[in-house]
Coordinates of C-alpha atoms in Angstrom, one line a residue:
Chain A
M77 CA -30.0 -6.3 11.3
S78 CA -33.3 -4.8 12.6
D79 CA -31.6 -2.3 14.9
I80 CA -31.3 0.3 12.1
N81 CA -32.4 3.8 13.0
A82 CA -35.6 4.3 11.1
D83 CA -35.6 8.1 11.4
G84 CA -32.0 8.4 10.1
G85 CA -31.5 11.5 12.2
D86 CA -29.2 10.7 15.1
R87 CA -27.2 7.9 13.6
T88 CA -25.1 5.3 15.5
P89 CA -21.5 6.3 15.3
A90 CA -19.1 3.8 13.7
R91 CA -17.2 3.6 16.9
P92 CA -19.1 1.1 19.0
R93 CA -19.8 1.9 22.6
G94 CA -17.1 0.6 24.8
F95 CA -14.7 0.1 22.0
D96 CA -11.5 2.0 22.5
L97 CA -8.7 1.2 20.0
R98 CA -6.1 2.4 22.6
I99 CA -7.0 -0.5 24.9
L100 CA -6.6 -3.0 22.1
I101 CA -3.1 -1.5 21.2
A102 CA -2.1 -1.5 24.9
G103 CA -3.2 -5.1 25.3
M104 CA -1.5 -6.4 22.2
M105 CA 1.7 -4.5 22.6
G106 CA 1.7 -5.6 26.3
L107 CA 1.3 -9.2 25.4
Y108 CA 4.0 -9.1 22.7
G109 CA 6.3 -7.1 25.0
A110 CA 5.9 -9.5 28.0
A111 CA 6.5 -12.5 25.8
L112 CA 9.7 -10.9 24.2
T113 CA 11.0 -9.8 27.6
V114 CA 10.8 -13.3 29.1
L115 CA 12.4 -14.7 25.9
G116 CA 15.1 -12.1 26.0
L117 CA 16.0 -12.9 29.7
T118 CA 16.3 -16.6 28.8
D119 CA 17.8 -16.4 25.4
G120 CA 20.7 -18.9 25.0
R121 CA 24.1 -18.4 23.4
A122 CA 22.8 -19.3 19.9
A123 CA 20.1 -16.6 19.9
L124 CA 22.6 -14.0 21.2
A125 CA 25.2 -14.9 18.6
K126 CA 22.6 -14.6 15.7
A127 CA 21.8 -11.1 16.8
D128 CA 25.5 -10.0 17.0
G129 CA 25.5 -10.3 20.8
I130 CA 22.6 -7.9 21.3
R131 CA 19.8 -9.1 23.7
I132 CA 17.4 -7.9 21.0
N133 CA 14.3 -9.8 22.3
L134 CA 14.8 -8.1 25.7
W135 CA 15.2 -4.6 24.3
V136 CA 12.3 -4.8 21.9
G137 CA 10.2 -6.4 24.6
L138 CA 10.9 -3.6 27.0
G139 CA 10.2 -1.0 24.3
L140 CA 6.8 -2.6 23.5
L141 CA 5.9 -2.7 27.2
A142 CA 6.7 1.0 27.4
I143 CA 4.4 1.7 24.4
A144 CA 1.7 -0.5 26.0
A145 CA 2.0 1.5 29.3
A146 CA 1.9 4.8 27.4
F147 CA -1.4 3.8 25.7
A148 CA -2.9 2.4 28.9
L149 CA -2.0 5.7 30.7
W150 CA -3.5 7.8 28.0
T151 CA -6.7 5.8 28.1
K152 CA -6.8 6.2 31.8
L153 CA -6.1 9.9 31.9
S154 CA -8.5 10.8 29.1
P155 CA -11.3 8.3 28.8
Q156 CA -13.2 8.1 25.6
R157 CA -16.0 10.6 25.2
P158 CA -18.9 10.3 22.8
P159 CA -17.9 11.5 19.3
G160 CA -18.2 15.2 18.8
Q161 CA -17.2 16.2 22.3
D162 CA -13.5 15.9 22.0
Chain B
M116 CA 7.2 -27.6 2.8
N117 CA 10.2 -26.0 4.4
G118 CA 11.0 -22.3 4.1
T119 CA 14.2 -20.5 5.0
L120 CA 13.0 -19.2 8.4
D121 CA 13.6 -21.3 11.5
L122 CA 10.3 -20.7 13.3
S123 CA 9.6 -21.8 16.8
P124 CA 6.2 -22.1 18.6
V125 CA 6.7 -18.6 20.0
D126 CA 6.9 -17.1 16.5
W127 CA 3.7 -18.9 15.5
G128 CA 2.1 -17.6 18.7
M129 CA 2.9 -14.0 17.8
L130 CA 1.3 -14.6 14.4
G131 CA -1.8 -16.2 15.9
V132 CA -2.4 -13.4 18.4
Y133 CA -2.3 -10.9 15.6
F134 CA -4.8 -12.6 13.4
A135 CA -7.1 -13.3 16.3
A136 CA -7.0 -9.5 17.1
I137 CA -7.8 -8.7 13.5
I138 CA -10.9 -11.0 13.4
A139 CA -12.0 -9.5 16.8
I140 CA -11.8 -6.0 15.3
G141 CA -14.0 -7.1 12.4
L142 CA -16.6 -8.7 14.6
Y143 CA -16.6 -5.7 17.0
T144 CA -16.9 -2.9 14.4
R145 CA -19.7 -4.9 12.7
R146 CA -22.0 -3.9 15.5
A147 CA -21.6 -0.3 14.6
V148 CA -22.3 -0.6 10.8
S149 CA -25.9 0.2 10.3
S150 CA -25.9 2.4 7.2
S151 CA -23.8 2.9 4.1
G152 CA -22.2 5.9 5.6
D153 CA -20.9 3.8 8.5
F154 CA -19.6 1.1 6.1
F155 CA -17.9 3.4 3.6
L156 CA -16.8 6.4 5.7
A157 CA -16.8 4.9 9.2
G158 CA -19.6 7.3 10.1
R159 CA -17.1 10.2 9.9
S160 CA -16.3 9.7 13.6
M161 CA -12.6 9.0 13.9
P162 CA -10.0 11.1 15.9
A163 CA -7.1 12.5 13.9
W164 CA -4.4 10.2 15.4
V165 CA -6.3 7.1 14.3
T166 CA -6.9 8.3 10.8
G167 CA -3.4 9.6 10.6
L168 CA -1.8 6.3 11.5
A169 CA -4.2 4.5 9.2
F170 CA -3.2 6.9 6.4
I171 CA 0.5 6.0 6.8
S172 CA -0.3 2.3 7.2
A173 CA -2.4 2.2 4.1
N174 CA 0.7 3.2 2.2
L175 CA 3.1 1.1 4.3
G176 CA 2.1 -2.1 2.4
A177 CA 4.8 -4.7 2.2
L178 CA 5.5 -3.7 -1.4
E179 CA 6.5 -0.4 0.0
I180 CA 8.8 -1.8 2.7
I181 CA 10.4 -4.4 0.4
G182 CA 10.6 -1.8 -2.4
G183 CA 12.0 0.9 -0.1
A184 CA 14.8 -1.5 1.1
A185 CA 15.4 -2.5 -2.5
N186 CA 15.7 1.2 -3.5
G187 CA 18.1 1.7 -0.6
A188 CA 20.3 -1.1 -1.9
Q189 CA 20.0 -0.1 -5.6
Y190 CA 20.1 3.7 -5.4
G191 CA 21.7 4.3 -2.0
A192 CA 21.1 7.4 0.0
A193 CA 19.3 9.0 -2.9
A194 CA 16.3 6.8 -2.1
V195 CA 15.4 9.2 0.7
H196 CA 14.1 11.5 -2.0
F197 CA 11.0 9.3 -2.3
Y198 CA 10.2 10.2 1.3
W199 CA 11.6 13.7 1.9
L200 CA 11.2 15.3 -1.5
G201 CA 8.2 13.3 -2.6
A202 CA 5.9 12.2 0.1
V203 CA 6.2 14.6 3.0
P204 CA 5.6 17.9 1.1
A205 CA 2.7 16.3 -0.8
M206 CA 1.1 15.1 2.4
V207 CA 1.3 18.5 3.9
F208 CA -0.2 20.1 0.8
L209 CA -3.1 17.6 0.9
G210 CA -3.8 18.5 4.5
V211 CA -3.3 22.3 4.4
V212 CA -4.7 23.1 0.9
M213 CA -6.8 20.4 -0.6
M214 CA -8.6 18.6 2.2
P215 CA -11.3 21.3 2.7
F216 CA -12.5 20.7 -0.8
Y217 CA -12.8 17.0 -0.2
Y218 CA -14.1 17.0 3.3
S219 CA -16.5 20.0 3.3
T220 CA -18.2 19.2 0.1
R221 CA -19.1 15.8 1.7
V222 CA -18.1 13.8 -1.4
H223 CA -17.7 10.1 -0.7
S224 CA -14.7 9.7 -3.0
V225 CA -12.2 11.6 -5.1
S226 CA -14.1 10.5 -8.2
E227 CA -17.3 12.1 -6.9
Y228 CA -15.5 15.4 -6.6
L229 CA -14.8 15.1 -10.4
R230 CA -18.5 14.6 -11.0
R231 CA -19.5 17.7 -9.0
R232 CA -16.7 19.9 -10.5
F233 CA -16.7 18.7 -14.1
N234 CA -19.2 16.2 -15.6
S235 CA -20.4 12.6 -15.5
Q236 CA -18.1 11.6 -18.3
T237 CA -15.0 12.7 -16.4
H238 CA -16.4 11.0 -13.3
L239 CA -17.1 7.7 -15.0
L240 CA -13.7 7.7 -16.8
N241 CA -11.8 8.2 -13.5
S242 CA -14.1 5.8 -11.5
I243 CA -13.6 2.9 -13.9
V244 CA -9.8 3.4 -14.2
F245 CA -9.5 3.6 -10.4
A246 CA -11.7 0.6 -9.7
V247 CA -9.9 -1.6 -12.1
A248 CA -6.5 -0.4 -10.9
Q249 CA -7.3 -1.1 -7.3
V250 CA -8.4 -4.7 -7.9
L251 CA -5.3 -5.3 -10.0
L252 CA -3.1 -3.8 -7.3
A253 CA -4.8 -5.9 -4.6
G254 CA -4.0 -9.0 -6.8
V255 CA -0.4 -7.9 -7.1
N256 CA -0.2 -7.5 -3.3
L257 CA -1.6 -11.0 -2.9
F258 CA 0.8 -12.5 -5.3
A259 CA 3.8 -10.8 -3.7
L260 CA 2.6 -11.9 -0.3
A261 CA 2.3 -15.5 -1.5
L262 CA 5.8 -15.4 -2.9
I263 CA 7.3 -14.2 0.4
V264 CA 5.3 -16.8 2.4
K265 CA 6.6 -19.5 0.1
L266 CA 10.2 -18.4 0.5
L267 CA 10.0 -17.8 4.3
I268 CA 7.6 -20.5 5.5
G269 CA 7.4 -22.9 2.6
W270 CA 3.6 -22.9 2.0
P271 CA 2.5 -23.3 -1.6
L272 CA 1.4 -20.1 -3.3
W273 CA -2.3 -21.0 -3.4
V274 CA -2.6 -21.6 0.3
S275 CA -1.3 -18.2 1.3
I276 CA -3.3 -16.4 -1.5
V277 CA -6.6 -18.0 -0.3
L278 CA -5.8 -17.6 3.4
S279 CA -4.9 -13.9 3.2
A280 CA -7.9 -13.1 0.9
V281 CA -10.2 -14.7 3.5
F282 CA -8.7 -12.6 6.3
V283 CA -9.1 -9.3 4.4
L284 CA -12.5 -10.4 3.4
I285 CA -13.6 -11.0 7.0
Y286 CA -12.5 -7.8 8.5
I287 CA -13.6 -5.5 5.6
T288 CA -16.9 -7.1 4.8
L289 CA -17.9 -7.1 8.5
G290 CA -16.5 -3.8 9.7
G291 CA -16.3 -1.7 6.5
L292 CA -13.8 1.2 6.5
A293 CA -13.8 1.3 10.3
G294 CA -12.5 -2.3 10.4
A295 CA -9.9 -1.5 7.8
I296 CA -8.7 1.6 9.7
Y297 CA -8.5 -0.1 13.1
G298 CA -6.6 -3.0 11.5
E299 CA -4.2 -0.5 9.9
V300 CA -3.4 1.3 13.1
L301 CA -2.6 -2.0 14.8
Q302 CA -0.5 -3.0 11.9
F303 CA 1.5 0.2 12.1
F304 CA 2.9 -0.8 15.5
V305 CA 3.5 -4.4 14.6
I306 CA 5.4 -3.4 11.4
L307 CA 7.7 -1.0 13.2
A308 CA 8.3 -3.5 16.0
G309 CA 9.4 -6.0 13.3
L310 CA 11.6 -3.5 11.5
V311 CA 13.4 -2.0 14.5
P312 CA 15.5 -5.2 15.3
I313 CA 16.6 -5.4 11.7
V314 CA 17.9 -1.9 11.8
V315 CA 19.5 -2.1 15.2
I316 CA 21.3 -5.4 14.5
G317 CA 22.3 -4.3 11.0
L318 CA 23.8 -1.0 12.1
H319 CA 25.5 -2.8 15.0
L320 CA 27.1 -5.3 12.6
V321 CA 28.5 -2.6 10.2
G322 CA 29.7 -0.3 13.0
G323 CA 27.0 2.3 13.1
F324 CA 26.4 5.1 10.6
D325 CA 30.2 5.8 10.3
G326 CA 30.8 2.2 9.5
L327 CA 28.0 2.3 7.0
R328 CA 29.5 5.2 5.2
A329 CA 33.0 3.7 5.2
G330 CA 31.7 0.3 4.1
I331 CA 29.9 1.5 0.9
H332 CA 32.5 1.3 -1.8
D333 CA 30.5 2.8 -4.6
T334 CA 30.5 6.5 -3.5
D335 CA 27.7 7.3 -6.0
L336 CA 25.4 5.5 -3.5
L337 CA 26.2 8.1 -0.8
K338 CA 24.9 11.0 -3.0
T339 CA 21.5 12.6 -2.4
W340 CA 21.7 15.9 -4.4
Q341 CA 25.4 15.6 -5.4
G342 CA 25.9 14.8 -9.1
S343 CA 22.4 15.9 -10.2
Q344 CA 23.5 18.6 -12.6
V345 CA 21.2 18.9 -15.6
G346 CA 23.1 17.9 -18.7
H347 CA 25.8 15.6 -17.2
W348 CA 24.2 13.9 -14.2
N349 CA 25.8 11.0 -12.4
N350 CA 23.5 10.8 -9.4
P351 CA 21.8 7.4 -9.1
L352 CA 18.4 9.1 -9.7
G353 CA 19.3 11.4 -12.5
D354 CA 19.3 15.2 -12.6
W355 CA 17.7 17.6 -10.2
F356 CA 15.0 18.8 -12.6
G357 CA 13.6 15.3 -13.0
L358 CA 13.8 14.8 -9.2
A359 CA 12.3 18.0 -8.1
M360 CA 9.6 18.4 -10.8
G361 CA 8.9 14.8 -11.8
E362 CA 9.2 12.9 -8.4
G363 CA 8.8 15.8 -6.0
F364 CA 6.1 17.8 -7.7
V365 CA 4.1 15.7 -10.1
L366 CA 4.4 12.0 -9.1
A367 CA 4.3 12.5 -5.3
F368 CA 1.6 15.1 -5.4
G369 CA -0.4 13.1 -7.9
Y370 CA -0.2 10.0 -5.7
W371 CA -0.9 11.5 -2.3
T372 CA -3.5 14.1 -3.2
T373 CA -5.7 12.2 -5.7
N374 CA -5.3 8.5 -4.7
F375 CA -8.6 7.7 -3.1
A376 CA -7.2 4.7 -1.2
E377 CA -5.2 7.3 0.8
V378 CA -7.7 10.2 0.9
Q379 CA -10.5 7.9 2.1
R380 CA -8.7 7.6 5.5
S381 CA -9.0 11.4 6.0
L382 CA -12.6 11.4 5.0
A383 CA -13.4 9.1 8.0
A384 CA -12.1 11.8 10.4
K385 CA -14.7 13.3 12.8
D386 CA -14.4 16.9 11.7
L387 CA -12.7 19.1 9.1
N388 CA -9.8 20.0 11.4
A389 CA -9.1 16.3 12.1
A390 CA -9.4 15.5 8.4
R391 CA -6.8 18.2 7.6
R392 CA -4.4 17.0 10.3
T393 CA -4.7 13.3 9.1
P394 CA -2.1 13.4 6.3
I395 CA 0.1 15.8 8.3
I396 CA 0.2 13.5 11.3
A397 CA 1.1 10.8 8.9
A398 CA 3.9 12.9 7.5
F399 CA 5.9 12.7 10.8
P400 CA 6.4 8.9 10.7
K401 CA 6.8 9.0 6.9
M402 CA 9.8 11.4 7.5
L403 CA 11.5 8.8 9.7
L404 CA 10.7 5.7 7.5
P405 CA 14.0 5.9 5.5
L406 CA 15.7 4.7 8.7
F407 CA 13.6 1.5 8.5
T408 CA 13.8 0.9 4.8
V409 CA 16.7 2.7 3.0
V410 CA 19.2 2.1 5.9
P411 CA 18.6 -1.7 6.0
G412 CA 19.0 -1.7 2.2
M413 CA 22.3 0.1 2.4
V414 CA 23.5 -2.1 5.3
A415 CA 22.6 -5.2 3.3
L416 CA 25.0 -4.1 0.6
I417 CA 27.8 -4.5 3.0
L418 CA 26.5 -7.6 4.9
I419 CA 25.1 -9.8 2.1
P420 CA 27.7 -10.8 -0.5
K421 CA 26.7 -10.7 -4.2
L422 CA 23.4 -8.8 -3.4
G423 CA 21.9 -7.7 -6.6
K424 CA 24.6 -9.4 -8.6
P425 CA 24.2 -12.5 -10.9
G426 CA 24.0 -15.6 -8.7
G427 CA 23.2 -13.6 -5.5
P428 CA 19.9 -12.6 -3.9
T429 CA 18.0 -9.8 -5.6
F430 CA 17.5 -6.3 -4.1
N431 CA 13.9 -7.3 -3.3
D432 CA 15.3 -10.0 -1.0
V433 CA 16.9 -7.5 1.4
I434 CA 14.3 -7.7 4.2
P435 CA 13.7 -11.5 4.1
E436 CA 17.4 -12.2 4.0
M437 CA 18.1 -9.9 7.0
M438 CA 15.3 -11.6 8.9
Q439 CA 16.6 -15.0 8.2
R440 CA 20.2 -14.2 9.0
Y441 CA 20.0 -12.0 12.1
L442 CA 16.7 -12.3 13.9
P443 CA 16.4 -14.8 16.8
N444 CA 13.0 -16.4 17.6
G445 CA 10.7 -13.9 19.2
V446 CA 11.5 -10.8 17.2
L447 CA 11.5 -13.0 14.2
G448 CA 7.9 -13.8 14.8
I449 CA 7.1 -10.1 15.2
A450 CA 8.9 -9.3 12.0
L451 CA 7.1 -12.0 10.1
T452 CA 3.7 -10.9 11.5
G453 CA 4.6 -7.3 10.6
L454 CA 5.4 -8.3 7.0
L455 CA 2.3 -10.3 6.5
A456 CA 0.2 -7.6 8.2
A457 CA 1.8 -5.0 5.8
F458 CA 0.7 -7.0 2.8
M459 CA -2.8 -7.1 4.1
A460 CA -2.8 -3.4 4.9
G461 CA -1.9 -2.6 1.3
M462 CA -4.6 -5.0 0.1
A463 CA -7.2 -3.8 2.5
A464 CA -6.6 -0.2 1.4
N465 CA -7.1 -1.2 -2.3
I466 CA -10.2 -3.2 -1.6
S467 CA -11.9 -0.6 0.7
G468 CA -11.1 2.1 -1.9
F469 CA -12.5 -0.2 -4.6
N470 CA -15.8 -1.0 -2.9
T471 CA -16.6 2.6 -2.2
V472 CA -15.9 3.8 -5.7
F473 CA -17.7 0.9 -7.2
T474 CA -20.8 1.4 -5.1
Y475 CA -21.0 5.2 -4.9
D476 CA -19.5 6.1 -8.3
I477 CA -20.5 3.3 -10.6
W478 CA -23.4 1.3 -9.2
K479 CA -25.4 4.1 -7.6
P480 CA -25.3 6.9 -10.2
Y481 CA -25.3 4.8 -13.4
L482 CA -26.7 1.4 -12.8
K483 CA -29.2 1.4 -9.9
K484 CA -30.4 4.8 -9.0
G485 CA -32.6 5.8 -6.1
R486 CA -32.6 2.6 -4.1
S487 CA -32.7 2.4 -0.3
D488 CA -29.6 2.9 1.8
R489 CA -29.8 -0.8 2.8
H490 CA -29.5 -1.7 -0.9
Y491 CA -26.3 0.2 -1.2
L492 CA -24.9 -1.2 2.0
T493 CA -25.5 -4.7 0.7
A494 CA -24.1 -3.7 -2.7
G495 CA -20.9 -2.5 -0.9
R496 CA -20.5 -5.8 0.9
V497 CA -21.1 -7.8 -2.3
A498 CA -18.6 -5.6 -4.2
T499 CA -16.1 -6.3 -1.4
V500 CA -16.5 -10.1 -1.9
A501 CA -16.5 -9.8 -5.7
G502 CA -13.4 -7.4 -5.6
I503 CA -11.5 -9.9 -3.5
A504 CA -12.5 -12.8 -5.7
V505 CA -11.3 -11.0 -8.8
S506 CA -8.1 -10.0 -7.1
V507 CA -7.4 -13.6 -6.2
G508 CA -7.9 -14.3 -9.9
A509 CA -5.5 -11.5 -10.8
A510 CA -3.0 -12.9 -8.4
F511 CA -2.9 -16.2 -10.2
I512 CA -2.6 -14.4 -13.5
A513 CA 0.3 -12.3 -12.1
A514 CA 2.0 -15.6 -11.1
G515 CA 2.5 -16.2 -14.9
Y516 CA 4.5 -13.0 -15.4
S517 CA 7.8 -12.2 -14.0
N518 CA 7.5 -8.4 -13.8
I519 CA 3.9 -7.5 -13.9
Q520 CA 4.1 -5.3 -10.8
N521 CA 6.3 -2.8 -12.6
Y522 CA 3.8 -2.5 -15.5
I523 CA 0.9 -2.0 -13.2
Q524 CA 2.7 0.6 -11.1
L525 CA 3.7 2.3 -14.4
L526 CA 0.2 2.3 -15.7
F527 CA -1.1 3.7 -12.5
S528 CA 1.4 6.6 -12.7
F529 CA 0.1 7.3 -16.2
F530 CA -3.3 8.1 -14.6
N531 CA -2.2 9.9 -11.4
S532 CA 0.1 12.6 -13.0
P533 CA -2.6 14.0 -15.3
L534 CA -5.2 13.7 -12.6
F535 CA -3.2 15.9 -10.4
A536 CA -2.9 18.6 -13.1
T537 CA -6.7 18.4 -13.6
F538 CA -7.4 18.8 -9.9
L539 CA -5.0 21.7 -9.5
L540 CA -6.5 23.6 -12.4
G541 CA -10.1 22.7 -11.4
M542 CA -9.7 23.7 -7.8
F543 CA -8.0 27.0 -8.4
W544 CA -9.5 28.3 -11.7
K545 CA -13.3 28.5 -11.8
R546 CA -13.3 29.0 -15.5
V547 CA -12.2 25.4 -16.3
T548 CA -15.0 23.8 -18.1
P549 CA -16.5 20.3 -17.7
W550 CA -15.2 18.9 -21.0
A551 CA -11.8 20.4 -20.4
G552 CA -11.5 18.1 -17.4
F553 CA -12.4 15.1 -19.5
F554 CA -10.1 15.8 -22.4
G555 CA -7.3 17.0 -20.2
L556 CA -7.2 13.7 -18.4
L557 CA -7.3 11.7 -21.6
A558 CA -4.6 13.7 -23.3
G559 CA -2.4 13.7 -20.2
T560 CA -2.5 9.9 -20.0
A561 CA -1.7 9.6 -23.7
G562 CA 1.2 12.1 -23.2
A563 CA 2.6 10.0 -20.4
A564 CA 2.5 6.8 -22.5
T565 CA 4.2 8.6 -25.4
A566 CA 6.9 10.1 -23.2
H567 CA 7.5 6.7 -21.6
L568 CA 8.0 4.9 -24.9
S569 CA 10.2 7.7 -26.4
A570 CA 12.5 7.9 -23.4
Y571 CA 14.0 4.5 -24.4
H572 CA 15.4 6.2 -27.6
I573 CA 16.9 9.2 -26.0
A574 CA 20.6 8.9 -25.0
Y575 CA 20.2 11.4 -22.1
F576 CA 18.3 8.9 -20.0
Y577 CA 21.2 6.4 -20.1
P578 CA 24.2 6.7 -17.6
G579 CA 27.0 8.6 -19.2
G580 CA 24.7 9.4 -22.2
H581 CA 25.4 6.0 -23.9
L582 CA 22.3 4.8 -25.7
D583 CA 21.9 1.1 -25.1
P584 CA 20.0 -0.7 -27.9
T585 CA 18.8 -3.4 -25.6
H586 CA 17.4 -0.6 -23.2
A587 CA 18.7 -2.5 -20.2
T588 CA 20.8 0.2 -18.7
I589 CA 18.2 3.0 -18.9
N590 CA 17.7 4.9 -15.7
A591 CA 14.1 3.8 -15.3
Q592 CA 13.3 6.1 -12.4
M593 CA 14.6 9.1 -14.2
S594 CA 12.5 8.3 -17.3
N595 CA 9.5 7.9 -15.0
F596 CA 10.1 11.4 -13.6
Y597 CA 10.3 13.0 -17.0
S598 CA 7.2 11.1 -18.3
A599 CA 5.3 12.5 -15.3
V600 CA 6.3 16.0 -16.1
V601 CA 5.2 15.5 -19.7
A602 CA 1.8 14.1 -18.6
F603 CA 1.3 17.1 -16.4
L604 CA 2.2 19.6 -19.0
V605 CA 0.1 18.0 -21.8
D606 CA -2.9 17.9 -19.4
V607 CA -2.5 21.6 -18.5
V608 CA -2.1 22.7 -22.2
V609 CA -5.2 20.6 -23.3
T610 CA -7.3 21.6 -20.3
V611 CA -6.6 25.3 -20.9
A612 CA -7.2 25.0 -24.7
V613 CA -10.5 23.2 -24.3
T614 CA -11.6 25.6 -21.5
L615 CA -11.1 28.6 -23.8
C616 CA -13.5 27.2 -26.4
T617 CA -16.2 25.6 -24.3
R618 CA -18.8 26.9 -21.8
P619 CA -18.0 26.9 -18.0
R620 CA -20.4 25.8 -15.3
P621 CA -22.3 28.6 -13.6
E622 CA -20.7 29.7 -10.4
T623 CA -23.7 28.7 -8.3
E624 CA -22.9 25.0 -9.1
L625 CA -19.3 25.4 -8.0
K626 CA -19.8 26.5 -4.4
G627 CA -17.3 24.9 -2.1
L628 CA -15.6 23.1 -5.0
V629 CA -13.3 25.9 -6.2
W630 CA -10.9 28.2 -4.4
G631 CA -12.5 31.6 -3.9
V632 CA -16.1 30.3 -4.4
P633 CA -17.1 29.5 -0.7
D634 CA -20.2 27.6 0.2
P635 CA -22.1 29.6 2.8
D636 CA -24.2 26.6 3.7
S637 CA -21.1 24.4 4.2
P638 CA -21.6 22.1 7.2
D639 CA -18.1 23.1 8.4
A640 CA -18.5 26.8 8.0
E641 CA -19.1 27.3 11.8
A642 CA -16.3 24.9 12.8
A643 CA -13.9 26.7 10.4
K644 CA -14.3 29.9 12.3
Q645 CA -13.3 28.4 15.6
R646 CA -9.7 29.1 16.5
Q647 CA -7.7 25.9 17.2
P648 CA -4.8 25.8 19.6
W649 CA -1.5 25.8 17.8
W650 CA -0.8 22.1 18.4
R651 CA -4.0 21.4 16.4
S652 CA -3.4 23.8 13.6
P653 CA -2.7 22.1 10.3
V654 CA -0.5 25.0 9.2
V655 CA 1.7 24.9 12.3
L656 CA 2.0 21.1 12.2
G657 CA 2.6 21.1 8.5
S658 CA 5.3 23.8 8.7
T659 CA 7.0 21.9 11.5
V660 CA 7.3 18.7 9.6
L661 CA 8.4 20.5 6.5
G662 CA 11.1 22.3 8.5
L663 CA 12.3 19.1 10.1
T664 CA 12.4 17.3 6.7
G665 CA 14.4 20.2 5.1
A666 CA 16.9 20.1 8.0
L667 CA 17.3 16.4 7.6
S668 CA 18.0 16.8 3.8
V669 CA 20.6 19.5 4.4
W670 CA 22.2 17.4 7.2
L671 CA 22.5 14.4 4.9
V672 CA 24.3 16.4 2.2
V673 CA 26.7 17.9 4.7
A674 CA 27.3 14.8 6.8
V675 CA 28.1 12.6 3.8

């Protein structure tokens, strides 16, 4: 806790360097999406019957993968700048 | 130890990944917390999309999801009014009109605005009420969470109360508001991913929207505005005056524009424009939420026999019942994670609102003045721990009552409706005096309580106008709407009366706090002059979401 700025002028922003929430969202949605997609492809008859015949794991999985890809693409196209510039 | 859900290792894995990510966020944001401003306001550094999603997530607690579905089952299509008539216009008003007063005056909280605009007495009254209410609400959240976990997974109440308290503790104490906000954004996506399969499968089962309309036998439940004539209403939510004035104007505006647990998310934004766009960005998902709450509630009426009837599941069980019946392993894990995440989002919003108000509005000005910034940062962390500890206690107390949530929500609405009246007068009329603020609030709250108690004895609030001596059939929502209107009017009358016989503050003290008294030294004065592109303009975005919401409301009346 000794890294506090004594001058109090140019304060550390609350967004730590290198931390980009978009990457975390992309990573987590990607992980969930991949797991659900695999599950959806291998779902047995019981799982399908429970969901009224819809391969719900597959569809939600693909949707989450799309969200993950969108956030990854956004991070790539417009990398995080220091606060105040964007 | 067995709950109703048939969970597989995959589902547990989904849950585990989420909580690992939440802890990681807490540890990561901790590195950036070096001052009280970082802890309580996230250093005012967040982009609008982050604060906007956190804004909606802070409100998307599980009580909201479960309650929204319950409203859909109980009141039918009319439950969209809570979103389209209530929330969306209020959120746009907060962003377009009120946010500059909060953001540009650099207040740390809604209560602090009251101190600068009125006096310390008004400030202290509001701060204490808010702090107590937040801790109690956090406790209610915890208790409701524990009940759901017991039902779904089979853990005893105390295990889930303590476990979730510890999780919220870790990520708020470490990362402060930034930790809470990042967690909330993540929750938003998980919650939606959990609700989507319930909606898709439910609609598929009943045969789409046409099947839904055909399957609802009680046609009152298809009404939104129909049957809301003043004098002889038969709409599930009463007459249009109570709806438009009580819910639409006073209750929703009171909740969204003065509830600090919400406004705090906007204050973390990086500049004035981002702060103004925060609630407006949140209004877009809010507009679509009825699809994920009201629709499952109505679908459940068709799919679940005896729902809300003696011997059947209660309206509050809609979401858990649908999860158990229709979700296969995989999406089931996501839905469970989303539900637990939603409980913690609600609780985290209560606790981070509490620690800020406690530290900045009670501890700093009245108990320990003029200490170092480090002192207040520590005080904030200690307040977080203490607040969570008290809320755990409150959760165990809540366990002893069957319906304590209703009372607390009701009490909270007693305070929000007059608060909105005081804000509106104080922001737009510079003559309003300090003591007028204080007595207006006090009288408004008393007015709400009186109106609430009287409504039980007025036949108009009962369906068909038949007074029920046991009070069981009263239209509780409608009486809430009218109590809110009374609270608002009493507050206005008393505030104006006291204003006319007391001395106002000099105009120099009101710079930036009142409409028409600008502050030339405002830190945002330069930024406000810059022209924003249309897609960043709060007015353009706000009009867009209002227009879309209006179109949806008209469509719903015509289509049904």
